[in-house]
Amino acid sequence: MNITMRYAEQNNKLPDRYKYLNSDLPPEVRLIRQHQAIAQKRKMKNDIEKQLEKKLEKELEKQIDKSIDSVLKKFK
């Protein structure tokens, strides 16, 4: 651990990604927490991707409907 991280840890200003590296814990617990943090980040990323896909699908449907309506109006 470098000096900056030690200073941050002493002042409780440790970034979230390093919280599982608490040196008071046994290595097994640190490893489990590290894997849990990675899994949580992966789940959040997947959730955000799903939300974005839904938004994009809705926007595309709206644009397609508008373009179909405009084409139909031209031929009426």
Tab-separated table of C-alpha atoms in Angstrom:
chain	number	residue	atom	x	y	z
A	1	MET	CA	0.000	0.000	0.000
A	2	ASN	CA	1.466	3.351	-0.943
A	3	ILE	CA	1.768	6.399	1.302
A	4	THR	CA	-1.248	8.158	-0.178
A	5	MET	CA	-3.484	5.154	0.466
A	6	ARG	CA	-2.212	4.844	4.040
A	7	TYR	CA	-2.921	8.546	4.638
A	8	ALA	CA	-6.381	8.212	3.118
A	9	GLU	CA	-7.104	5.107	5.196
A	10	GLN	CA	-6.027	6.835	8.413
A	11	ASN	CA	-8.320	9.762	7.673
A	12	ASN	CA	-11.242	7.565	6.578
A	13	LYS	CA	-11.110	9.017	3.079
A	14	LEU	CA	-10.493	5.733	1.350
A	15	PRO	CA	-12.239	5.410	-2.032
A	16	ASP	CA	-15.030	2.823	-2.257
A	17	ARG	CA	-12.999	0.491	-4.441
A	18	TYR	CA	-10.419	0.056	-1.653
A	19	LYS	CA	-12.778	-0.453	1.294
A	20	TYR	CA	-12.561	-4.235	1.019
A	21	LEU	CA	-8.766	-4.019	1.425
A	22	ASN	CA	-9.040	-3.341	5.150
A	23	SER	CA	-5.802	-4.766	6.543
A	24	ASP	CA	-7.474	-5.868	9.800
A	25	LEU	CA	-9.414	-8.578	7.982
A	26	PRO	CA	-8.088	-12.031	7.085
A	27	PRO	CA	-7.147	-12.546	3.425
A	28	GLU	CA	-10.122	-14.847	2.799
A	29	VAL	CA	-12.587	-12.168	3.876
A	30	ARG	CA	-10.787	-9.531	1.806
A	31	LEU	CA	-10.958	-11.801	-1.239
A	32	ILE	CA	-14.663	-12.477	-0.704
A	33	ARG	CA	-15.376	-8.753	-0.344
A	34	GLN	CA	-13.356	-8.009	-3.449
A	35	HIS	CA	-15.374	-10.541	-5.452
A	36	GLN	CA	-18.629	-9.186	-4.018
A	37	ALA	CA	-17.651	-5.657	-5.050
A	38	ILE	CA	-16.797	-6.842	-8.563
A	39	ALA	CA	-20.093	-8.736	-8.831
A	40	GLN	CA	-22.036	-5.698	-7.619
A	41	LYS	CA	-20.339	-3.443	-10.185
A	42	ARG	CA	-21.047	-5.971	-12.935
A	43	LYS	CA	-24.725	-6.155	-11.910
A	44	MET	CA	-25.023	-2.361	-11.882
A	45	LYS	CA	-23.418	-2.179	-15.323
A	46	ASN	CA	-25.825	-4.792	-16.697
A	47	ASP	CA	-28.827	-2.968	-15.196
A	48	ILE	CA	-27.731	0.321	-16.756
A	49	GLU	CA	-27.201	-1.362	-20.121
A	50	LYS	CA	-30.707	-2.871	-19.986
A	51	GLN	CA	-32.234	0.518	-19.152
A	52	LEU	CA	-30.377	2.161	-22.028
A	53	GLU	CA	-31.488	-0.564	-24.431
A	54	LYS	CA	-35.127	-0.043	-23.413
A	55	LYS	CA	-34.824	3.721	-23.904
A	56	LEU	CA	-33.210	3.258	-27.295
A	57	GLU	CA	-35.913	0.821	-28.392
A	58	LYS	CA	-38.637	3.298	-27.385
A	59	GLU	CA	-36.900	6.135	-29.225
A	60	LEU	CA	-36.467	4.009	-32.331
A	61	GLU	CA	-40.124	2.983	-32.260
A	62	LYS	CA	-41.154	6.643	-32.003
A	63	GLN	CA	-38.910	7.627	-34.909
A	64	ILE	CA	-40.149	4.735	-37.046
A	65	ASP	CA	-43.777	5.640	-36.300
A	66	LYS	CA	-43.120	9.280	-37.218
A	67	SER	CA	-41.424	8.339	-40.467
A	68	ILE	CA	-44.230	5.909	-41.387
A	69	ASP	CA	-46.833	8.587	-40.627
A	70	SER	CA	-45.016	11.157	-42.743
A	71	VAL	CA	-44.764	8.731	-45.676
A	72	LEU	CA	-48.452	7.832	-45.372
A	73	LYS	CA	-49.428	11.523	-45.336
A	74	LYS	CA	-47.493	12.104	-48.548
A	75	PHE	CA	-49.367	9.337	-50.357
A	76	LYS	CA	-52.862	10.316	-49.172
